[in-house]
C-alpha positions as CSV (number, residue, x, y, z in Angstrom):
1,X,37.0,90.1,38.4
2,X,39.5,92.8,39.0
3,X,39.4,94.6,42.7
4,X,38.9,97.7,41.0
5,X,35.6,96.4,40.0
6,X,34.7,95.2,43.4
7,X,35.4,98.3,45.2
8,X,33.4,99.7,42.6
9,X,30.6,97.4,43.3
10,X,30.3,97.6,47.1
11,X,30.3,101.2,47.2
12,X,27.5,101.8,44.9
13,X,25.9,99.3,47.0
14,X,26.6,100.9,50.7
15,X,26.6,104.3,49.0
16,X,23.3,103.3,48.0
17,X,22.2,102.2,51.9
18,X,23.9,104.8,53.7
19,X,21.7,107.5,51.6
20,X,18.8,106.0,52.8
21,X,20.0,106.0,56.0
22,X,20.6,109.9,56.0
23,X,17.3,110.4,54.4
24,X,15.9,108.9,57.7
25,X,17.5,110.7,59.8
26,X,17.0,114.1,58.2
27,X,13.1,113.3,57.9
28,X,12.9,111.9,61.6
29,X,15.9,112.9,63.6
30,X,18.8,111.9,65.4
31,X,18.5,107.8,66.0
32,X,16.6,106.5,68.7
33,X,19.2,104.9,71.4
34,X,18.1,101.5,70.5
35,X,18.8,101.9,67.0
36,X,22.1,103.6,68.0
37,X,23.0,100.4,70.0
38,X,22.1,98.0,67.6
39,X,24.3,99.9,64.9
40,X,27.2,100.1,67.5
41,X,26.9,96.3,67.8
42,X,26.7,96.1,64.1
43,X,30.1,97.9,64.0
44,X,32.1,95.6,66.6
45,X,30.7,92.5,65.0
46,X,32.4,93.8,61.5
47,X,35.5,95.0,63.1
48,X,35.7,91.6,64.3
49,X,35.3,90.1,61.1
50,X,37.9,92.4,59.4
51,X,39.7,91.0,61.9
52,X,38.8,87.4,61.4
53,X,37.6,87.1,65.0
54,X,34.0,86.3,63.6
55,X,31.6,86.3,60.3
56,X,29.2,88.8,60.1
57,X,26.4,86.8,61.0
58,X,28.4,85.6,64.2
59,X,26.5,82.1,64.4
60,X,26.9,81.3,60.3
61,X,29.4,82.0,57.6
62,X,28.9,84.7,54.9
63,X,28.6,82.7,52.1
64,X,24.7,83.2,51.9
65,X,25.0,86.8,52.0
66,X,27.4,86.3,49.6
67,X,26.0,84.4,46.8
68,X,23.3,86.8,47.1
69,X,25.3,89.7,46.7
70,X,26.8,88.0,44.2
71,X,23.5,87.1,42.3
72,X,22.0,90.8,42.7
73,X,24.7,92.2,41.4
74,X,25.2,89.7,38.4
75,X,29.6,89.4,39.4
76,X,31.4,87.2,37.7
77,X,32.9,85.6,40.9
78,X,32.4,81.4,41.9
79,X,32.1,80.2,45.2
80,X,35.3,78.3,46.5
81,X,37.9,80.9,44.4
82,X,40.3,83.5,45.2
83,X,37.9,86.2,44.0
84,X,35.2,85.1,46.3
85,X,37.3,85.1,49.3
86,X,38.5,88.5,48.3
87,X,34.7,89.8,47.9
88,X,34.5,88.3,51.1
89,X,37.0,90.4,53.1
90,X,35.8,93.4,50.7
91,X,32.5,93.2,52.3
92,X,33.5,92.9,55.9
93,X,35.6,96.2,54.9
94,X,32.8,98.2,53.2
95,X,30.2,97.0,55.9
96,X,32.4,98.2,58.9
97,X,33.0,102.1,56.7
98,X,28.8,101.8,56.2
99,X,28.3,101.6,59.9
100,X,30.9,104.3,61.0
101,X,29.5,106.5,58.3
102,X,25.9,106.2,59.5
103,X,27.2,106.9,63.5
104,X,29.1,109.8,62.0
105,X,26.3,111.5,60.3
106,X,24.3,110.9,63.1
107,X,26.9,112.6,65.6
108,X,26.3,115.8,63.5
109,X,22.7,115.8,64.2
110,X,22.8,115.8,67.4
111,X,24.4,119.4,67.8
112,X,25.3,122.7,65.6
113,X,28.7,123.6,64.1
114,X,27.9,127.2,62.7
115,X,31.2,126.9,60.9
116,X,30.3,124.2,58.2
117,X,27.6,124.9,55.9
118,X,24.4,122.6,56.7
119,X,22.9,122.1,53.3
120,X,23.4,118.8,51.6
121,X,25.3,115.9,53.0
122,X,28.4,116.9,53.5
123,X,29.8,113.8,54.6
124,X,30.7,112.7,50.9
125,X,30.0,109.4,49.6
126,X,30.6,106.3,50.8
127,X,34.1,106.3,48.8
128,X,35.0,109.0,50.3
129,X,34.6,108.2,53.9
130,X,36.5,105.0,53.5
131,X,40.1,106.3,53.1
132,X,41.6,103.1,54.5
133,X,44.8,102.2,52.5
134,X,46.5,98.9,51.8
135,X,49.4,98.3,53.8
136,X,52.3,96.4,52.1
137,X,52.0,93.2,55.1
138,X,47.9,93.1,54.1
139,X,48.8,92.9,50.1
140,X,51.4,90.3,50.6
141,X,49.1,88.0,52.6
142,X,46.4,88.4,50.2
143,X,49.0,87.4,47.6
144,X,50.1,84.5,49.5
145,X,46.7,83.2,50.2
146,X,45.5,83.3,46.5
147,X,48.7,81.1,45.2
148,X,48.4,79.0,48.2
149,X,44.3,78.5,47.5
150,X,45.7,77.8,43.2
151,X,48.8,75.7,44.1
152,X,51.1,77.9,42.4
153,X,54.1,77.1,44.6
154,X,55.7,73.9,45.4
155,X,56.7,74.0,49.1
156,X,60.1,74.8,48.6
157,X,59.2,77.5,46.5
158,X,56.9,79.1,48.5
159,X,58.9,79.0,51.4
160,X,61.7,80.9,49.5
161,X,59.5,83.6,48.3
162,X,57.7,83.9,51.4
163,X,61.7,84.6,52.5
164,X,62.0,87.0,49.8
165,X,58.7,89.1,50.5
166,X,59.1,88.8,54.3
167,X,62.4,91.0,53.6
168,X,60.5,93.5,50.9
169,X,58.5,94.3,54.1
170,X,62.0,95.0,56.1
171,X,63.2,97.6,53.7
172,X,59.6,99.4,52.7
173,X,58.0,98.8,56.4
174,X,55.0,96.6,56.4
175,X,52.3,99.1,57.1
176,X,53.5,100.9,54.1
177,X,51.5,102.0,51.4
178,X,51.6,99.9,49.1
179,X,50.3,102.4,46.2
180,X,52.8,104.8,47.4
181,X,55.6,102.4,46.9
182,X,57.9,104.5,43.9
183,X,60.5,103.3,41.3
184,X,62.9,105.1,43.5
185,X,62.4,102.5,46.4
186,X,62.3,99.9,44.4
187,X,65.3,100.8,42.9
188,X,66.5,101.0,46.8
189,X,65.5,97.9,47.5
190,X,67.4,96.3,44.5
191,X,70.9,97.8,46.1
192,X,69.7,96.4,49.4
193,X,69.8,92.8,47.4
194,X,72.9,93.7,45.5
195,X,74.8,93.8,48.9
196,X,72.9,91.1,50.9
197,X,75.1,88.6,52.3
198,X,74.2,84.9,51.3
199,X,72.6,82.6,53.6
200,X,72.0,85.8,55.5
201,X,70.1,83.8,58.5
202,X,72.1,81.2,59.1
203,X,75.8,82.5,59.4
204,X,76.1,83.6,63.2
205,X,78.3,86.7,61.7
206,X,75.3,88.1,59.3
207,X,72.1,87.0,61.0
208,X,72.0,89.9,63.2
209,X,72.3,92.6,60.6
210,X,70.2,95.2,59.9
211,X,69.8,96.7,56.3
212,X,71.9,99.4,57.2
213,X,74.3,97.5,58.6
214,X,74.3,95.4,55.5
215,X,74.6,98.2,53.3
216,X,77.9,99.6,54.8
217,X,79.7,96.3,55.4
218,X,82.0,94.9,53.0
219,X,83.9,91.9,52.6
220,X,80.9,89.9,52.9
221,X,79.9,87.0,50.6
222,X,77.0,88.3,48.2
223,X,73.9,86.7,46.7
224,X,74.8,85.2,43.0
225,X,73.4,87.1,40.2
226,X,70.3,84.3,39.7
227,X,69.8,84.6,43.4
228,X,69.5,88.6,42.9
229,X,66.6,88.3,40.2
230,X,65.0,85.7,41.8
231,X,64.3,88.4,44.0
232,X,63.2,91.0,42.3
233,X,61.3,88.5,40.1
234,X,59.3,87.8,43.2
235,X,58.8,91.2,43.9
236,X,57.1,92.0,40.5
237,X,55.5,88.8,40.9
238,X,53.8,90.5,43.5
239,X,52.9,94.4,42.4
240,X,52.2,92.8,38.7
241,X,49.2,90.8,40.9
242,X,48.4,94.0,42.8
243,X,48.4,96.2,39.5
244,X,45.9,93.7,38.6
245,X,43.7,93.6,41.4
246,X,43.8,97.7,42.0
247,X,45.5,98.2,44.5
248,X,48.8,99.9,42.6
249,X,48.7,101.6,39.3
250,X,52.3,100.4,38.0
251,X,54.3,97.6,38.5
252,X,57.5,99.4,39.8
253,X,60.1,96.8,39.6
254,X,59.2,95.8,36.2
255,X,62.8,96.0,34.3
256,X,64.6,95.8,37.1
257,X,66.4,92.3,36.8
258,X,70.4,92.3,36.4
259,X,71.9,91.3,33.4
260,X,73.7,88.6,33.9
261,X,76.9,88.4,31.3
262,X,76.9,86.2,28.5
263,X,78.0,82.5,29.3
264,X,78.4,83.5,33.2
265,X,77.0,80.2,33.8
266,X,77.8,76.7,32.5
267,X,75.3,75.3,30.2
268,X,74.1,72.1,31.7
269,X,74.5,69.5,28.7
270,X,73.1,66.0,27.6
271,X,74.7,62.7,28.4
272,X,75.9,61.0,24.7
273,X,74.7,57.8,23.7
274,X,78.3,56.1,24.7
275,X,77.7,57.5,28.1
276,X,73.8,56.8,28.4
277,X,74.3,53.1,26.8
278,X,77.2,53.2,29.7
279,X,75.0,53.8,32.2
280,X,72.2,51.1,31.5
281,X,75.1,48.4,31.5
282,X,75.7,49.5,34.8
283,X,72.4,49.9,36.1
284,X,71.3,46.2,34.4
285,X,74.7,44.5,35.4
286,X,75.4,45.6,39.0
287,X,78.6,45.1,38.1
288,X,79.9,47.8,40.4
289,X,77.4,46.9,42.9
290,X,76.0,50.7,43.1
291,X,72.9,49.7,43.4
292,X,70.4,48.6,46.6
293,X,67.6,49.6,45.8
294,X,64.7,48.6,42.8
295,X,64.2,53.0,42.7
296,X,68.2,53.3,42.0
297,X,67.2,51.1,38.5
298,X,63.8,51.9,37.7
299,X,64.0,55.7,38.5
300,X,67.4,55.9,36.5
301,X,65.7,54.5,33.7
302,X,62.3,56.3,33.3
303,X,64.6,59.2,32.9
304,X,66.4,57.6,29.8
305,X,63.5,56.5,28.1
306,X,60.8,59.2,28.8
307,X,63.1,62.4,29.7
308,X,61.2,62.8,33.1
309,X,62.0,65.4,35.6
310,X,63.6,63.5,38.6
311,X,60.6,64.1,41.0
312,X,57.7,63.6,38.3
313,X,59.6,60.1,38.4
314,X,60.0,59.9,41.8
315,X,56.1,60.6,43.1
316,X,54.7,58.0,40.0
317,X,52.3,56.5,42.2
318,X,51.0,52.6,40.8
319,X,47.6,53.9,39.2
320,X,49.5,56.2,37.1
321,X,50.9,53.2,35.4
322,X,47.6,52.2,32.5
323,X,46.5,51.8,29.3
324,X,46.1,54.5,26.8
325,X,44.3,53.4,23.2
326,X,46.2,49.8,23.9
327,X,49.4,51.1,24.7
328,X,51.0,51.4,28.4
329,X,51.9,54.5,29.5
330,X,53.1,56.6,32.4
331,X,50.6,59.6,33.3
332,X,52.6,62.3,35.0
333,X,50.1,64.4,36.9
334,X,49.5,66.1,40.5
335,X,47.0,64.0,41.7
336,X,47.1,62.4,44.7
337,X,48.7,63.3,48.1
338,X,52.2,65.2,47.9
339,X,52.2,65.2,44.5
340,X,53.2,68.4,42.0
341,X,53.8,69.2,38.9
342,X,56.2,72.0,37.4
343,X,54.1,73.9,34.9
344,X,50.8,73.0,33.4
345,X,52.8,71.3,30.4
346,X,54.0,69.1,32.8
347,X,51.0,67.5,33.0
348,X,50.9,64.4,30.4
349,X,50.8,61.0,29.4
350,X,54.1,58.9,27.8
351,X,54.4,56.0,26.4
352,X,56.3,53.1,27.9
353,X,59.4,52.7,25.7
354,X,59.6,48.8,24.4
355,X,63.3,48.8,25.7
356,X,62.0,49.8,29.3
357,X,59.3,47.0,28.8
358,X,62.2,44.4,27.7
359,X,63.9,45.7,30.6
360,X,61.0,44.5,32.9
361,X,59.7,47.5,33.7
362,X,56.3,46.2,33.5
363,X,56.7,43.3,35.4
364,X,58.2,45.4,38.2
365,X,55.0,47.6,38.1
366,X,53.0,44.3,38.4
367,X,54.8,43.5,41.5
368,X,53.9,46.5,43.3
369,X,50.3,46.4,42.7
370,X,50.1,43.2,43.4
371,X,51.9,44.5,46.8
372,X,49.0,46.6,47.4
373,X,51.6,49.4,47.2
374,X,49.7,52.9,46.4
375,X,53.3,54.2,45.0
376,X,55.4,52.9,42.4
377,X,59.0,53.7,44.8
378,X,57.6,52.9,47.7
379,X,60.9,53.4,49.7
380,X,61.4,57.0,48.9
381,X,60.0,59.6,51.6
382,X,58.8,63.0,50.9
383,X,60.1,66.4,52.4
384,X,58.5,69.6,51.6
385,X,61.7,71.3,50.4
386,X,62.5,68.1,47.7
387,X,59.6,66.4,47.1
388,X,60.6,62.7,46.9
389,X,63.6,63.2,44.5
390,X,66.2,63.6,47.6
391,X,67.6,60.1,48.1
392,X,67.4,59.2,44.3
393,X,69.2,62.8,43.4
394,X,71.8,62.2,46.1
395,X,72.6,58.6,45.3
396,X,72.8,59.3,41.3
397,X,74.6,62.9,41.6
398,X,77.4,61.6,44.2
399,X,77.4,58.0,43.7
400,X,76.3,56.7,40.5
401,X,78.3,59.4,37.9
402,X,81.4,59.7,39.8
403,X,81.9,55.5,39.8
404,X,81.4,55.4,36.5
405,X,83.9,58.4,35.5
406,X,80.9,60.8,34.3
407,X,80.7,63.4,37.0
408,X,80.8,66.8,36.3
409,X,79.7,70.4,37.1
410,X,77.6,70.4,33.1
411,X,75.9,66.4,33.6
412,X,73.2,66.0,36.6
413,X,70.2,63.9,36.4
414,X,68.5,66.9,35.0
415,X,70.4,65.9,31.9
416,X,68.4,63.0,31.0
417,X,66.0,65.9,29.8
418,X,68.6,67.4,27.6
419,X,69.8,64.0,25.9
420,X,66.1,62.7,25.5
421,X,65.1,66.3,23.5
422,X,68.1,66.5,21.8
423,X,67.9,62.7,20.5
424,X,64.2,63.1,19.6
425,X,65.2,66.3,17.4
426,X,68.2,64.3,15.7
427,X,65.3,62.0,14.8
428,X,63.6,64.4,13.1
429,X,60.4,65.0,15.4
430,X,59.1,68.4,15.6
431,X,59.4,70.6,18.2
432,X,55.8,70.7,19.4
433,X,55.7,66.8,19.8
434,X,58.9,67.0,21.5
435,X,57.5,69.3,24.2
436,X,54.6,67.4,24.6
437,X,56.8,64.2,25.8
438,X,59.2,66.2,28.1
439,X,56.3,68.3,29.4
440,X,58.4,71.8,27.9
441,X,55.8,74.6,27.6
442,X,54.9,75.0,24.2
443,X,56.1,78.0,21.8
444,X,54.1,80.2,20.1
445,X,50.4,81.2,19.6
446,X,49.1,78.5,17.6
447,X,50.4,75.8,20.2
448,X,49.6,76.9,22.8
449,X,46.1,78.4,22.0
450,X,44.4,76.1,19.4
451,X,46.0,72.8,19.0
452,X,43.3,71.2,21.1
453,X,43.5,67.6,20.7
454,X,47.2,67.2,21.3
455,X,49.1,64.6,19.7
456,X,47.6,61.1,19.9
457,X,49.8,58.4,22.3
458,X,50.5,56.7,18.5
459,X,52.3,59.5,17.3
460,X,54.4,60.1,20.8
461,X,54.9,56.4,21.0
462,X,56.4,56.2,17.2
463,X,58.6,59.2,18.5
464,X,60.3,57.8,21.3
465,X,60.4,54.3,19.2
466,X,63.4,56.1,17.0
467,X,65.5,56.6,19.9
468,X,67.3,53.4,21.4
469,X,69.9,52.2,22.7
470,X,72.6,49.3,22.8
471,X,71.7,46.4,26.0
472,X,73.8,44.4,27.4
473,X,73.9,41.1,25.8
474,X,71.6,39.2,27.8
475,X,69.0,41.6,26.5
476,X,70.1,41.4,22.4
């Protein structure tokens, strides 16, 4: 349910109580004092709820008045979503402009002003009297609270983009109108982020500087082209949301990104089969002693056999390890403490490749249930800002590669994904079931929309079947 719709809603519904109210008042008078206190109280009870001081009802929650405001009025809104707490600070709103507009009109009864015509309710409708506006600080938060209700944001994202709005506030003003917020400001806001400094904060030499400041200096070190429209993605992240909800007609930095130029940015490439057949020796052998711990070897090769993002891998948790139709499989999903997913396509279930089984892959998983371990890498520990992908990322990135002659700016982990796809497509699976064992959004209406029953574990265990590799010769 769109604001728009809400608004709509709640003042046909007030309008409709605040009409009777008049009525009264023109048929009987002024309001007694009683009745003028008890609507007074009325009014600092929802001015502390719009505050979030107190519920309307002071000793209960709104919910009740709630779902029945909900059920008179037929809405299309669930208890427990984003729309219903929405309604929910709506009302508090809409309440608190019913209860000023009945003291109002009942002010003007209670002396003459020969200067306004008396016929009719002049006080307009309920819409009318409540003028309020949205500041920019108020739209944000409600912005932040819906994704944080969904889960949109890992941790690390959301901090960044509560960075990024938290300085949208700085240039506009926070108790800016966020309706009135024009294509020309945004447009100043974009040359405020063309010139800001990187890692603004934390350099003693830049923390202290205010937009203007930043605008006039020179020789500082900028924000990189993908830092810049990571901005300004953000920002019409937020007014597409509010365009949605009512509270802005357009989305004003829609078209603003930069262009980056072609091939700015080295392409991040897959590993060849020499260098992946490599690796295993290494990882199987020891023979460098790299590795300490069982994560080092297991982690490394989920990622060869599944093409598993590195902390999809890393937060596997021991249940996630079952039986699919006969076959064992990993289930990559978010459930479960600290655990997060990408994109809804990450969500999925692979099968265990044979060579990770002869590997004893399986056998290791044993051991850790029989451990009563809940996770499957037991040693890693979580941060907000990496998930549990840190120590395994570090130790492959700057250990692992360079010992073994592979390191370079194009070949991270992240290129497990790259190799797995690209070996999959050289064995001449199709694109769709190649997406579905990465976890790669699918492309195009008919995927995404109405291929309902997904492929069947069969089919994505026959697929990753045709890509193998050499083992060392213990393993032949």
């Amino acid at each position: 349910m769109q604001y728009r719709e809400m608004r709509e809603t709640l003042s046909k519904h007030f309008s409709q109580l605040l009409e009777a109210q008049r009525n009264h008042i023109d048929a009987t008078g002024p309001l007694s004092q009683l009745d003028r206190s008890v609507l007074q109280g009325s009014l600092r009870v929802a001015e502390g709820a719009v505050g979030g001081r107190n519920t309307l009802s002071l000793t209960d929650d709104d919910n009740l008045t709630l779902q029945a405001f909900v059920a008179e009025y037929e809405l299309p809104v669930e208890s427990g979503t984003p729309e219903f707490e929405m309604l929910r600070r709506e009302l508090h709103k809409a309440y608190r402009a019913y209860c000023r507009s009945v003291l109002q009109y009942d002010d003007e009864q209670r002396d003459y002003d020969f200067g306004a015509r008396i016929s009719g309710h002049q006080a307009g409708t309920f819409s009318d009297i409540d003028t309020e506006y949205f500041t920019l600080n108020a739209v944000v938060r409600d912005y932040i609270a819906e994704n944080d209700q969904a889960k949109s944001w890992a941790p690390r994202s959301r901090d960044q983009k509560i960075s990024q709005l938290s300085l949208l506030e700085e240039v506009l003003g926070s108790n800016t109108d966020i309706a009135k917020v024009t294509i020309k400001e945004a447009q100043h806001v974009k040359r405020v982020i063309m010139s800001y400094p990187k890692n603004k904060n934390k350099l003693p030499h830049t923390k202290h500087l205010s937009i203007d400041d930043i605008l006039q200096r020179t020789g500082l070190e900028r924000l990189s082209t993908q830092s810049m429209n990571g901005y300004i993605q953000t920002y019409g992240g937020l007014f597409e949301w509010a365009r949605r909800q009512g509270y802005v007609k357009e989305n004003v930095f829609s078209g603003l990104s930069i262009r980056k130029a072609k091939n700015s940015k080295p392409v991040r490439t897959g590993f060849t089969k020499e260098q992946v057949e490599n690796m295993i020796d290494e990882l199987v052998t020891n023979s460098h002693d790299l590795l300490t711990r069982d994560y080092q070897l297991w982690v490394t090769l989920i990622a060869v056999y599944t093409g598993a993002r590195l902390n999809e891998i890393c937060q596997l948790q021991t249940v996630d390890v079952k039986q699919e139709n006969g076959v064992w499989c990993l289930s990559f999903n978010d459930e479960g403490e600290q655990k997060r997913l990408k994109t809804q396509a990450s969500r999925r279930i692979v099968p265990i490749h044979s060579q990770l089984n002869e590997l004893g892959f399986l056998t290791y998983c044993t051991e850790q249930q029989q451990s009563s371990n809940t996770r499957l890498f037991p040693e890693l520990s979580y941060s907000p800002k990496h998930g549990y992908a840190r120590m395994p990322s570090r130790w492959f990135n700057e250990q692992f590669l360079p010992r073994l002659g592979l390191k370079s700016r194009l070949l991270v982990f992240h290129s497990f994904r790259e190799t797995m796809a690209t070996a999959l497509f050289h064995a001449g699976i199709e694109q769709p079931l190649v997406q579905s064992i990465v976890g790669h959004q699918r492309e195009g209406v008919t995927q995404q929309h109405y291929f309902k029953d997904d492929y069947t574990i069969q089919q994505r265990r026959d697929a990753l079947e045709k890509v193998s590799y050499s083992l060392p010769g213990q393993y032949r």
